[in-house]
C-alpha cells in the first residue's frame, strides 16, 4: 500500500482525488490538510464521501507528510513551490496539480503569474506529467507537475500533427470550452448558477495562463528545426459542471488526405490506455468521458480544404487534473497504469 | 462468474446496467438484445462504453438467454410478462426492471396499465426487489421485480415511520421530483432540452402509475390492524439528468420528539449498506448519490408541529433501477451485497 | 411621468426593476443608488441594459430621493426600515421589496430576522402589496410592502380555498421550489453553478422566513371564526435561474367535486389580469411565466380523495418581486394596472 | 395596421414570431397555419401566449393569405419555395425564415439541400434580409429571405474586417455554439434534455448547410478584387435553450493595432440600432441578448499577434430568426425599425 497525503483538500481537484483514492486498492490515505477547515470531517464538506472517508481535515504538518510515500498538492499556485522543497529534501515523492512546476521558463512563469517563483531549481527538475509524452521520466520522477486541464486536452489533440510536422506551427487556433468546475470552488459572483446557466461566453481571450504551457508542450514534440508554435487560444465557460471540449484548427503544410490523418492519430495512440481515437466522422461528447481519465479525439478535414480540425474532450477534473494525477501515481509506483481508473463514464 | 444477459439494452436503464456490469468482477456479459439495433456495436450507441464493451446488440433468442444464469429485462412494461414465463420454465433466474411484476393485485395492474396481464401467476410468485424489506426472499427468488424509481425513494423514506405506526396512514403526501432520464430515452417533444431546461413542472398529478406500487409497499410494512395508507403523490420533472428527491409529509399519531424520530431512522437503517441517514438538520442532495446505489434520508419535525417531513434522495437510474438490480443480483447469487457498487458519487 | 428612484440597484430585484422601468412609458428613472458601486455605469454591471439605461450608480442622498414621486427599495432586510421613515415624512411614496414591512406582528418579525425592528409604527401602516387581496388599500398607500416570492405563489394558490373555508387550516402543506436567482446575487460557494447544476435539494425545511408571512396572509382571507392556518413549508433549490413552483396540499373540510373547485378558482380570479387559472387537468410550467407578472394556477383532486392539490407558478423575480412592485406602482399612481407588464413570456 | 399571417406556426421560430407580433402595435395577426394542428388554439400549444393570442391554428388557404399584407414563412426548407410564388403573384409581401431563398447560386443550394429548387427565379429576386448590409433593398422588397442564425452572428462579426480588406480571406475560422432551440422543436432522441444537459459537443463539422450562406454573404461585402473567402465552420450544441456565440479567427493582411480594430467596428456599427460593439477587452455573453434583436460583438488581437479574434452573440431565435424578421417587416412597411423590439434582455 502506498501511503498518500493530500495538501489542500477542500477544492474540486481535492474532492476528485478523494473520490478516486478512497477506492484505489493500493492506496492508504493518511492525511488531508486544510488550514481553514482543520478538524472538520471530510465527509461533512463532501457528502458523496460519507461512508467512504473517515478522515478529518488537518493542519499541514511536514513531519506527517514526510512520513508517507507520496503527497499530492491540490492547492492554488504559489503554495506547492513554498512547501515542496522541504518534502523533496526528505525524500517524499510529490505530484503537484497546481501550475507551480509546469513551466520550465521561470521568467515566463513569473510574468504570467505575477509573482517571483520560490523554487526555480525544482521547476527545472520537475517532470511534466503528461504520460502520453513523458511516461518513462514520470516513472522515475520525484516531483511530477500535472498538466493543466486545457493544456491536456489541447496537447493530446495536436501532438500527432506536430510530431509529424504536418501543420504550420504559426496557424494554431484553439477554441476551447470548460464546465464551471474548472473555475474552482470559490464563492465568486460571476460563477453563480444564476449568472451562468443558460449563458455562454468566452473569457481571458486576451491571454490565459495556460497559453505558455500549451506552447511549451507542443514545442517539445516538434521535430528538430521546426518553427515555434504560436497558438491563439480562446477559452469559454459552459453552463454545465464538468468537461472540456477543445476544437483545434491548423493549416496543413501540404496536402494530406483525411484518411491518412485518421491513420496517423490511430497509430500514435494505439497503445495509450487513456486516449481514444474516435471513428472518422465522429464528434466526441464531453459526457462520454465524465468522471473518467479518458481523452476522446476526432480528426477531420472539412471540405477537403487545407485546415485540419481536431476535437478533443476530457473531464477537466479527471484527465484534466485528479485522475491524470492518479495515472501518474500508478506509473511512479510501478502499478498497472489503469488501476483505480477503470470505470466507464456515467451516461446519461 | 455469473453468465448474464440483458433484454432491451438501448434505454437508459440498459446503459446503466452495462456501465455497472462491465466492471463487475463476478459477471460475464453474454448478450444484449435489441430488435431495432441488432448488429450494431453497443459502444456505437453509448460512447462511454468504448473500450469497456465489445458486444453487439443481438436479436432476442430464448436458447441463448436460457443458457446463462441470469437475465435482466430493461424493457417497457408488457415485454417481460410475455417472455419471462418461458425463461423461468427453463430455470433461468430473472430480474425485471419494468413494472410487469411489481403489483400483486392483477386487476389493479390492468387498470393502471390499460392492458391484460399475460402472466398473473408469475406476478404472484415474483419477489419484490427492495432489499431493505425483502432481503431473505430475494436471495432465493427465481424472479425479482425491481421496484420503480419513485417507489424506492418514497418507501425508504417512510418505512421507519410506518413500521412503527407513528404516523396517520391517511395523511401521507409525497411531493417528488425526478431528473429527465426517468422519462426514458424516447424522442418526445416534451422531453427536449429546449422544453425543459430552465423549466419546472409537475406531471401526472391526477394519478401516476407508481402510486399503487407505493401504497402496496407501505401496506406491507405496517403493523397488523393499521389502516391502509392513502398517498397523495405529485411527481415533478427537474431540469437535470439524474436524481430523485422525495419530500414526504405525514401527520404524527401522537407526540414524538424530533430526536426520537432521528434515532428511529438511524436504528432502522444501521445495517443497511445503501441507506444513509443524514445527521439531524441535514438536507440530502441528489448529486451526493449520483451514479451510486445509495439512498440518503433526513427526517425533521418543522416548528415542532405535528407534521413529520422526510427527505429522501436516490439516483433514479441507479438505486431507482439498475444499481438496485445489481444489488439484487449480488444477493441472489450469494455475492457480497456491495460488490461492484462501491464507488462514491461524482461530485461536483 | 412618475419620477422614480431605486435604492439598492445591484441585486437581481434591482436589475429586474430596471428592465421593466426603462421601457415603462410613464416612468422617468432619476437615480439608482449603490454605495459600493457609486460612479459605475449601471450598464457596465448589467450588460442587458446597454442602450437602455444611461444612469450611473450613485450614493444614496435623501434630498435627491425625496425630490421624486416614488422610491423602490431593492435592498436586504434592515435597510428600508432605517431609511424609509425620513422619506415618508417628506411625503415620498415608497415600495419596499424587502421583508422589512411585510409582517404586522413585530415581535414575530424580530424573532425570525434576529434583530430589533427600527420602524414598527411604519410596519403597522404599511400596506401589504398583494393586489389580488389588497388593491384598494394599495391605491392610497404611502408605503407598500411587496410580498415575498414564495408567499406570493403560495397565497395565490390557496386564497380561493381559504376564503371559502373549504379546507382544514391545520392541514396545509406547501412543497415549493425556486430557481437560484431567488437566493440573490451573492458570491456564496453553495450558490455556484458547479454546486447546483444537475442537483436538487431542499433547504430551510426546519423553518424559512417566509413562513410567518404566508400564515399571516392566509389568516387575513379566512372567514371569521376559522381556525388559524398552520403551514408546513419546505422550499427547494432548482438547478435553473428563474421560476417558483408551489405544490400545495390541503384536506377538504367536506366533500367537494373537482369541477366545483375548478369553478371556484375561475370565479375568484376572473377579473384578475395577472392570475391565470389553467384548464382542469393542466400542470402549469414555470417557463410559461418567465419574465412576466403572471401567476398560473391549477387545482386538482387526485383519485377523488380528500386532498386538494393546487399548483402555482410565478417568476420569482417578476410577480415574486419586481414586476409585482411595478403592478403596485401602476395601482398607486392610477395607471392602467397592466402597463409595462404586457409582454408574453419567453418560450422556449 | 399591417395584416399579417404566419405559415407554419408550431415550431420555435413560429412561437417567437407570435411572442413579438402579439404585442407589436402596428400588427394585426390574421392567421397561423398548421396542417397537423388545425383547429387547436395556439395558446394550448404555447401556454406563454394564454391571454395574448386567441387564434386557432388553421389549414393554409391561399385566398386568406393573399388577402393580407404580409406572410411570414416559419417552415422547414422546401415549403416556402412551393407556396411563395403564388402569393408573390397575387402581390402579397413575404418574409421567409427558412433557407429556401437565401442562396443565389441554385446549384449550390441543390447540392447542400439535396433536392431540386422549385422557384429558382424567385431566389434570384429575393432580397437577403440582413439590414446591416441590405437595408435599402429590404425596404422595397416583395420577398425577403431572412438569414440563418449562424450566418447572422458570423457575418455581423466579420463584416467590418472584410469590408476593409484587413484580413486574409482564406484564413477565416468560425467556432460557434448554439442553444438547443436552434435544432427546432422536433422529437429527436439526440435533442433530449437527458442527452444534452451537462454535455457539449460539435456537430456537422464536416459541413453545415449554413457554410455556403456565410461565404456568399462575406463575398458580397468584400472590396473588388479580393480573393473569395474560405471559411472553416464548426458549430457546437450548448446545454442551454437560447443563444449563439460565434468565436471568429482571421489572420491580418498586415499589422493593424488593436485600437484601430476597435475604432473600425465602432464606426461601422455606429448607426445600427441592433449591433452593439462592446468596449475593448469585453467578452459578450449570450444572456445579454436573450429574447432581443441585439447582436453584441467584441474584437481583440491577443498577444498582439497576427490573428484577430471577434466574438459575436445573438439570440438564435430572435436576431437569428424571428426578431430579425420583425426588423425586416418594420423596414418593409416604413415603420420605426425598432418598433416592437425595444425590450431589454431578461437577465439573469
Coordinates of N, CA and C in Angstrom, one line a residue, chain D residues 25-210:
Chain D
X25 N -47.5 47.1 -31.9 CA -48.6 48.0 -32.0 C -49.1 48.2 -33.4
X26 N -48.4 47.8 -34.5 CA -48.8 48.0 -35.8 C -49.3 46.8 -36.6
X27 N -49.4 45.7 -35.8 CA -49.7 44.4 -36.5 C -51.0 43.8 -36.1
X28 N -51.7 43.4 -37.1 CA -52.9 42.6 -36.8 C -52.7 41.2 -37.3
X29 N -52.7 40.2 -36.4 CA -52.4 38.8 -36.8 C -53.8 38.3 -37.3
X30 N -53.7 37.7 -38.6 CA -55.0 37.2 -39.2 C -55.0 35.7 -39.2
X31 N -53.9 35.0 -39.3 CA -53.9 33.6 -39.4 C -52.6 33.0 -39.1
X32 N -52.6 31.8 -38.5 CA -51.4 31.0 -38.2 C -51.8 29.6 -38.7
X33 N -51.0 29.1 -39.7 CA -51.4 27.8 -40.3 C -50.6 26.7 -39.7
X34 N -51.2 25.6 -39.6 CA -50.6 24.3 -39.3 C -51.5 23.2 -39.8
X35 N -51.0 22.4 -40.7 CA -51.9 21.3 -41.2 C -52.1 20.3 -40.0
X36 N -51.1 20.0 -39.3 CA -51.2 19.0 -38.2 C -52.1 19.4 -37.1
X37 N -52.1 20.7 -36.7 CA -52.8 21.1 -35.6 C -54.0 22.0 -35.9
X38 N -54.5 22.0 -37.1 CA -55.6 22.9 -37.5 C -56.7 22.7 -36.5
X39 N -57.3 23.8 -36.0 CA -58.4 23.7 -35.0 C -57.9 23.8 -33.6
X40 N -56.7 23.6 -33.3 CA -56.2 23.7 -31.9 C -55.9 25.2 -31.6
X41 N -56.3 25.6 -30.4 CA -55.9 27.0 -30.0 C -54.4 27.1 -29.9
X42 N -53.9 28.2 -30.5 CA -52.4 28.4 -30.4 C -51.9 28.4 -28.9
X43 N -52.7 29.0 -28.0 CA -52.3 29.1 -26.6 C -52.3 27.8 -25.9
X44 N -52.9 26.8 -26.6 CA -52.9 25.5 -25.9 C -51.5 24.8 -26.1
X45 N -51.0 25.1 -27.3 CA -49.6 24.5 -27.6 C -48.6 25.4 -26.9
X46 N -48.8 26.7 -26.8 CA -47.8 27.6 -26.3 C -48.4 28.3 -25.1
X47 N -48.3 27.8 -23.9 CA -49.0 28.4 -22.8 C -48.6 29.8 -22.4
X48 N -47.4 30.2 -22.9 CA -47.0 31.6 -22.7 C -47.9 32.6 -23.4
X49 N -48.6 32.1 -24.4 CA -49.5 33.0 -25.2 C -50.9 33.1 -24.7
X50 N -51.2 32.3 -23.6 CA -52.6 32.4 -23.0 C -52.8 33.9 -22.6
X51 N -53.9 34.4 -23.1 CA -54.3 35.8 -22.8 C -53.7 36.8 -23.8
X52 N -52.8 36.3 -24.7 CA -52.2 37.1 -25.7 C -52.6 36.8 -27.1
X53 N -53.1 35.6 -27.3 CA -53.4 35.2 -28.7 C -54.6 34.3 -28.6
X54 N -55.7 34.7 -29.3 CA -56.9 34.0 -29.3 C -57.1 33.1 -30.6
X55 N -56.1 33.2 -31.5 CA -56.2 32.4 -32.7 C -56.1 30.9 -32.5
X56 N -56.7 30.2 -33.5 CA -56.5 28.8 -33.6 C -55.6 28.5 -34.8
X57 N -54.8 27.5 -34.7 CA -54.1 27.1 -36.0 C -55.2 26.7 -37.0
X58 N -54.9 27.1 -38.3 CA -55.8 26.8 -39.3 C -55.1 26.2 -40.5
X59 N -55.9 25.5 -41.4 CA -55.3 25.0 -42.6 C -54.8 26.1 -43.5
X60 N -53.7 25.9 -44.2 CA -53.2 27.0 -45.1 C -54.3 27.2 -46.2
X61 N -54.6 28.5 -46.5 CA -55.6 28.8 -47.5 C -55.1 30.0 -48.3
X62 N -54.7 29.8 -49.5 CA -54.1 30.9 -50.3 C -55.0 32.1 -50.4
X63 N -56.3 32.0 -50.5 CA -57.1 33.1 -50.6 C -57.0 34.0 -49.3
X64 N -57.0 33.3 -48.2 CA -56.9 34.0 -46.9 C -55.5 34.7 -46.8
X65 N -54.5 34.0 -47.1 CA -53.1 34.5 -47.0 C -53.0 35.7 -47.9
X66 N -53.5 35.6 -49.1 CA -53.4 36.6 -50.1 C -54.2 37.9 -49.8
X67 N -55.1 37.8 -48.9 CA -55.9 38.9 -48.5 C -55.2 39.9 -47.6
X68 N -54.1 39.5 -47.0 CA -53.4 40.3 -46.1 C -52.2 41.1 -46.7
X69 N -51.4 41.7 -45.9 CA -50.3 42.5 -46.4 C -49.0 41.7 -46.4
X70 N -48.9 40.8 -45.5 CA -47.5 40.2 -45.3 C -47.7 38.7 -44.8
X71 N -47.0 37.8 -45.3 CA -47.0 36.5 -44.8 C -45.5 36.1 -44.4
X72 N -45.4 35.6 -43.2 CA -44.2 35.0 -42.7 C -44.2 33.5 -43.0
X73 N -43.1 33.0 -43.5 CA -43.0 31.5 -43.6 C -42.0 31.1 -42.5
X74 N -42.5 30.3 -41.5 CA -41.7 29.7 -40.5 C -41.7 28.2 -40.6
X75 N -41.3 27.8 -41.8 CA -41.5 26.4 -42.2 C -40.1 25.7 -42.4
X76 N -40.1 24.4 -42.5 CA -38.8 23.8 -42.9 C -38.5 24.1 -44.4
X77 N -37.3 24.0 -44.8 CA -36.9 24.3 -46.1 C -37.7 23.4 -47.1
X78 N -38.0 24.0 -48.2 CA -38.8 23.3 -49.2 C -40.3 23.7 -49.3
X79 N -40.8 24.2 -48.2 CA -42.2 24.6 -48.2 C -42.4 26.0 -48.8
X80 N -41.6 26.9 -48.4 CA -41.8 28.3 -48.9 C -41.7 28.3 -50.5
X81 N -40.7 27.6 -51.0 CA -40.4 27.7 -52.4 C -41.6 27.2 -53.2
X82 N -42.4 26.3 -52.6 CA -43.6 25.8 -53.2 C -44.8 26.7 -53.2
X83 N -44.9 27.5 -52.1 CA -46.1 28.3 -51.9 C -45.9 29.8 -52.2
X84 N -44.7 30.2 -52.0 CA -44.5 31.7 -52.2 C -44.8 32.2 -53.6
X85 N -44.4 31.5 -54.6 CA -44.7 32.0 -56.0 C -46.1 32.5 -56.2
X86 N -47.1 31.7 -55.8 CA -48.5 32.1 -55.9 C -48.8 33.4 -55.1
X87 N -48.3 33.5 -53.9 CA -48.5 34.6 -53.1 C -47.9 35.9 -53.7
X88 N -46.7 35.7 -54.2 CA -46.0 36.8 -54.8 C -46.8 37.3 -56.0
X89 N -47.3 36.4 -56.8 CA -48.0 36.7 -58.0 C -49.3 37.5 -57.6
X90 N -49.8 37.2 -56.5 CA -51.0 38.0 -56.0 C -50.7 39.3 -55.3
X91 N -49.4 39.5 -55.2 CA -49.0 40.9 -54.7 C -48.8 40.9 -53.2
X92 N -48.8 39.8 -52.5 CA -48.6 39.8 -51.1 C -47.0 39.9 -50.9
X93 N -46.6 40.6 -49.8 CA -45.2 40.6 -49.5 C -44.9 39.4 -48.5
X94 N -43.7 38.9 -48.6 CA -43.4 37.6 -47.9 C -42.0 37.8 -47.3
X95 N -41.9 37.3 -46.0 CA -40.7 37.2 -45.3 C -40.5 35.7 -45.0
X96 N -39.5 35.1 -45.6 CA -39.3 33.7 -45.4 C -38.1 33.5 -44.4
X97 N -38.4 32.8 -43.3 CA -37.4 32.5 -42.3 C -36.6 31.2 -42.6
X98 N -37.0 30.5 -43.6 CA -36.3 29.2 -44.0 C -35.2 29.5 -44.9
X99 N -34.5 28.4 -45.3 CA -33.3 28.6 -46.1 C -33.6 28.6 -47.6
X100 N -34.9 28.7 -48.0 CA -35.3 28.5 -49.4 C -34.7 29.6 -50.3
X101 N -34.7 30.8 -49.9 CA -34.3 31.9 -50.8 C -33.0 32.6 -50.4
X102 N -32.2 31.9 -49.6 CA -31.0 32.6 -49.1 C -29.9 32.6 -50.1
X103 N -29.7 31.5 -50.8 CA -28.6 31.3 -51.7 C -29.0 31.8 -53.1
X104 N -28.1 32.5 -53.7 CA -28.3 32.9 -55.1 C -27.9 31.9 -56.1
X105 N -26.9 31.1 -55.7 CA -26.4 30.0 -56.5 C -27.2 28.8 -56.3
X106 N -28.1 28.6 -57.3 CA -29.1 27.5 -57.2 C -28.5 26.1 -57.2
X107 N -27.5 25.8 -58.1 CA -26.9 24.5 -58.0 C -26.3 24.3 -56.6
X108 N -25.7 25.3 -56.0 CA -25.1 25.1 -54.7 C -26.2 24.8 -53.7
X109 N -27.3 25.5 -53.8 CA -28.5 25.2 -52.9 C -28.9 23.8 -53.0
X110 N -29.0 23.4 -54.3 CA -29.5 22.0 -54.5 C -28.5 21.0 -54.0
X111 N -27.2 21.3 -54.1 CA -26.2 20.4 -53.6 C -26.3 20.2 -52.1
X112 N -26.4 21.3 -51.4 CA -26.4 21.3 -49.9 C -27.7 20.8 -49.4
X113 N -28.8 21.0 -50.1 CA -30.1 20.6 -49.5 C -30.7 19.3 -50.2
X114 N -30.0 18.8 -51.2 CA -30.3 17.5 -51.7 C -31.6 17.4 -52.4
X115 N -32.1 18.5 -53.0 CA -33.4 18.4 -53.7 C -33.4 19.6 -54.8
X116 N -34.2 19.4 -55.8 CA -34.3 20.5 -56.8 C -35.0 21.7 -56.2
X117 N -34.6 22.9 -56.6 CA -35.2 24.1 -56.1 C -36.4 24.3 -57.0
X118 N -37.6 24.6 -56.4 CA -38.8 24.8 -57.1 C -39.1 26.2 -57.6
X119 N -38.3 27.1 -57.2 CA -38.6 28.5 -57.6 C -37.3 29.3 -57.8
X120 N -36.4 28.8 -58.7 CA -35.1 29.5 -58.8 C -35.2 31.0 -59.2
X121 N -36.2 31.3 -60.0 CA -36.3 32.7 -60.4 C -36.6 33.6 -59.3
X122 N -37.4 33.1 -58.3 CA -37.7 33.9 -57.1 C -36.5 34.1 -56.2
X123 N -35.7 33.0 -56.1 CA -34.4 33.1 -55.3 C -33.6 34.2 -55.9
X124 N -33.6 34.3 -57.2 CA -32.8 35.4 -57.8 C -33.3 36.8 -57.4
X125 N -34.7 36.9 -57.3 CA -35.2 38.3 -56.9 C -35.3 38.5 -55.4
X126 N -35.2 37.5 -54.6 CA -35.4 37.6 -53.2 C -34.2 38.5 -52.7
X127 N -34.6 39.3 -51.7 CA -33.6 40.2 -51.0 C -33.1 39.5 -49.7
X128 N -31.8 39.4 -49.5 CA -31.3 38.8 -48.3 C -31.5 39.8 -47.2
X129 N -32.2 39.3 -46.2 CA -32.7 40.2 -45.1 C -31.7 40.5 -44.0
X130 N -30.5 40.9 -44.3 CA -29.6 41.3 -43.2 C -29.5 42.9 -43.3
X131 N -30.3 43.5 -42.5 CA -30.5 45.0 -42.6 C -29.2 45.8 -42.6
X132 N -28.2 45.3 -41.8 CA -26.9 46.0 -41.7 C -26.2 46.0 -43.0
X133 N -26.6 45.3 -44.0 CA -25.9 45.3 -45.3 C -26.9 45.7 -46.4
X134 N -28.2 45.4 -46.2 CA -29.1 45.4 -47.3 C -30.3 46.3 -47.0
X135 N -30.2 47.3 -46.1 CA -31.4 48.0 -45.7 C -32.3 48.6 -46.8
X136 N -31.6 49.2 -47.7 CA -32.4 49.9 -48.8 C -33.2 48.9 -49.6
X137 N -32.5 47.8 -50.0 CA -33.2 46.8 -50.8 C -34.4 46.2 -50.1
X138 N -34.2 46.0 -48.8 CA -35.2 45.3 -48.0 C -36.5 46.2 -48.0
X139 N -36.3 47.5 -47.9 CA -37.4 48.4 -47.8 C -38.4 48.2 -49.0
X140 N -37.8 47.9 -50.1 CA -38.7 47.8 -51.3 C -38.9 46.4 -51.8
X141 N -38.4 45.4 -51.0 CA -38.5 44.0 -51.4 C -39.9 43.5 -51.3
X142 N -40.3 42.6 -52.3 CA -41.5 41.9 -52.1 C -41.3 40.6 -51.3
X143 N -40.1 40.0 -51.6 CA -39.7 38.7 -50.9 C -38.4 38.9 -50.2
X144 N -38.4 38.7 -48.9 CA -37.2 38.8 -48.1 C -36.8 37.5 -47.6
X145 N -35.5 37.1 -47.8 CA -35.0 35.8 -47.3 C -34.3 36.1 -46.0
X146 N -34.9 35.7 -44.9 CA -34.2 36.1 -43.6 C -33.0 35.2 -43.4
X147 N -31.9 35.8 -43.0 CA -30.6 35.0 -42.8 C -30.8 33.9 -41.8
X148 N -29.9 32.9 -41.9 CA -29.8 31.8 -40.8 C -29.2 32.4 -39.6
X149 N -29.3 31.6 -38.5 CA -28.9 32.1 -37.2 C -27.4 32.2 -37.2
X150 N -26.7 31.1 -37.5 CA -25.2 31.2 -37.5 C -24.7 32.3 -38.5
X151 N -25.3 32.3 -39.7 CA -24.8 33.3 -40.7 C -25.0 34.8 -40.2
X152 N -26.1 35.0 -39.4 CA -26.3 36.4 -38.9 C -25.1 36.7 -37.9
X153 N -24.9 35.8 -37.0 CA -23.9 36.2 -36.0 C -22.5 36.2 -36.6
X154 N -22.2 35.4 -37.5 CA -20.9 35.3 -38.1 C -20.6 36.5 -39.0
X155 N -21.6 36.8 -39.9 CA -21.4 37.9 -40.8 C -21.2 39.2 -40.1
X156 N -22.1 39.4 -39.1 CA -22.0 40.7 -38.3 C -20.7 40.8 -37.6
X157 N -20.1 39.6 -37.2 CA -18.8 39.7 -36.6 C -17.6 40.0 -37.6
X158 N -17.8 39.6 -38.8 CA -16.6 39.7 -39.7 C -16.8 40.9 -40.7
X159 N -18.0 41.4 -40.9 CA -18.2 42.4 -41.9 C -17.2 43.5 -41.9
X160 N -17.0 44.1 -40.7 CA -16.1 45.3 -40.7 C -14.7 44.9 -41.3
X161 N -14.2 43.7 -40.9 CA -12.9 43.4 -41.3 C -12.8 43.1 -42.8
X162 N -13.9 42.4 -43.3 CA -13.8 42.0 -44.7 C -14.1 43.2 -45.6
X163 N -15.0 44.1 -45.2 CA -15.3 45.3 -46.0 C -14.0 46.1 -46.1
X164 N -13.2 46.2 -45.1 CA -12.0 47.0 -45.1 C -10.8 46.2 -45.7
X165 N -11.0 44.9 -46.0 CA -9.9 44.1 -46.6 C -8.8 43.9 -45.6
X166 N -9.1 43.9 -44.3 CA -8.0 43.8 -43.3 C -7.5 42.4 -43.1
X167 N -8.3 41.4 -43.4 CA -7.8 40.0 -43.1 C -7.8 39.2 -44.3
X168 N -7.0 38.1 -44.2 CA -6.8 37.2 -45.4 C -8.0 36.3 -45.5
X169 N -8.7 36.4 -46.6 CA -10.0 35.7 -46.8 C -9.9 34.2 -46.7
X170 N -8.7 33.6 -46.9 CA -8.5 32.2 -46.9 C -8.2 31.7 -45.5
X171 N -8.2 32.6 -44.5 CA -7.8 32.1 -43.1 C -9.0 32.2 -42.1
X172 N -10.2 32.3 -42.6 CA -11.4 32.5 -41.8 C -11.8 31.2 -41.0
X173 N -11.9 31.3 -39.7 CA -12.2 30.2 -38.9 C -13.3 30.6 -38.0
X174 N -14.5 29.9 -38.0 CA -15.6 30.2 -37.1 C -15.9 29.0 -36.2
X175 N -15.7 29.2 -35.0 CA -16.1 28.2 -34.0 C -17.3 28.8 -33.3
X176 N -18.4 28.2 -33.5 CA -19.7 28.7 -33.0 C -20.5 27.7 -32.2
X177 N -21.3 28.2 -31.3 CA -22.1 27.3 -30.5 C -23.5 27.9 -30.3
X178 N -24.5 26.9 -30.3 CA -25.9 27.3 -30.3 C -26.6 26.6 -29.2
X179 N -27.6 27.3 -28.6 CA -28.5 26.7 -27.7 C -29.4 25.7 -28.5
X180 N -30.0 24.7 -27.7 CA -30.7 23.6 -28.4 C -31.9 24.0 -29.1
X181 N -32.4 25.2 -28.8 CA -33.6 25.6 -29.6 C -33.3 25.8 -31.1
X182 N -32.1 26.0 -31.4 CA -31.7 26.1 -32.8 C -31.9 24.9 -33.6
X183 N -32.0 23.7 -32.9 CA -32.3 22.5 -33.6 C -33.8 22.3 -33.9
X184 N -34.6 23.2 -33.4 CA -36.0 23.1 -33.7 C -36.8 22.2 -32.7
X185 N -38.1 22.3 -32.8 CA -39.0 21.6 -31.9 C -39.4 20.3 -32.5
X186 N -38.4 19.4 -32.5 CA -38.6 18.0 -33.1 C -38.3 17.0 -32.0
X187 N -39.1 16.0 -32.0 CA -38.9 14.9 -31.0 C -37.8 13.9 -31.4
X188 N -36.6 14.4 -31.4 CA -35.5 13.5 -31.7 C -34.7 13.1 -30.4
X189 N -34.3 11.9 -30.4 CA -33.6 11.4 -29.2 C -32.4 12.3 -28.9
X190 N -31.6 12.6 -29.9 CA -30.4 13.4 -29.7 C -30.6 14.8 -29.2
X191 N -31.8 15.2 -29.1 CA -32.1 16.6 -28.6 C -32.7 16.5 -27.2
X192 N -32.8 15.4 -26.6 CA -33.4 15.3 -25.3 C -32.6 16.0 -24.3
X193 N -33.3 16.5 -23.2 CA -32.5 17.1 -22.1 C -31.6 16.0 -21.5
X194 N -32.0 14.8 -21.4 CA -31.1 13.8 -20.8 C -29.9 13.5 -21.6
X195 N -29.9 13.9 -22.9 CA -28.7 13.6 -23.7 C -27.8 14.8 -23.8
X196 N -28.3 16.0 -23.5 CA -27.5 17.2 -23.7 C -27.2 18.1 -22.5
X197 N -28.0 17.9 -21.5 CA -27.6 18.7 -20.3 C -26.3 18.1 -19.7
X198 N -25.5 19.0 -19.2 CA -24.1 18.6 -18.8 C -23.4 17.9 -19.9
X199 N -23.5 18.4 -21.1 CA -22.8 17.8 -22.2 C -22.5 18.9 -23.2
X200 N -21.5 18.7 -24.0 CA -21.1 19.7 -25.0 C -20.4 18.9 -26.1
X201 N -20.8 19.2 -27.4 CA -20.2 18.5 -28.5 C -20.3 19.4 -29.7
X202 N -19.4 19.2 -30.7 CA -19.6 19.7 -32.0 C -20.5 18.9 -32.8
X203 N -21.0 19.4 -33.9 CA -21.8 18.6 -34.9 C -21.6 19.2 -36.3
X204 N -21.8 18.3 -37.2 CA -21.7 18.8 -38.6 C -20.4 19.5 -38.9
X205 N -19.3 19.1 -38.3 CA -18.0 19.8 -38.5 C -17.6 19.6 -40.0
X206 N -18.0 18.5 -40.5 CA -17.5 18.2 -41.9 C -18.2 19.1 -42.9
X207 N -19.3 19.7 -42.5 CA -20.0 20.6 -43.5 C -21.4 20.9 -43.0
X208 N -21.7 22.1 -42.7 CA -23.0 22.5 -42.2 C -23.7 23.4 -43.3
X209 N -25.0 23.3 -43.5 CA -25.7 24.0 -44.5 C -25.6 25.5 -44.5
X210 N -25.2 26.0 -43.3 CA -25.0 27.5 -43.2 C -23.7 28.0 -43.9

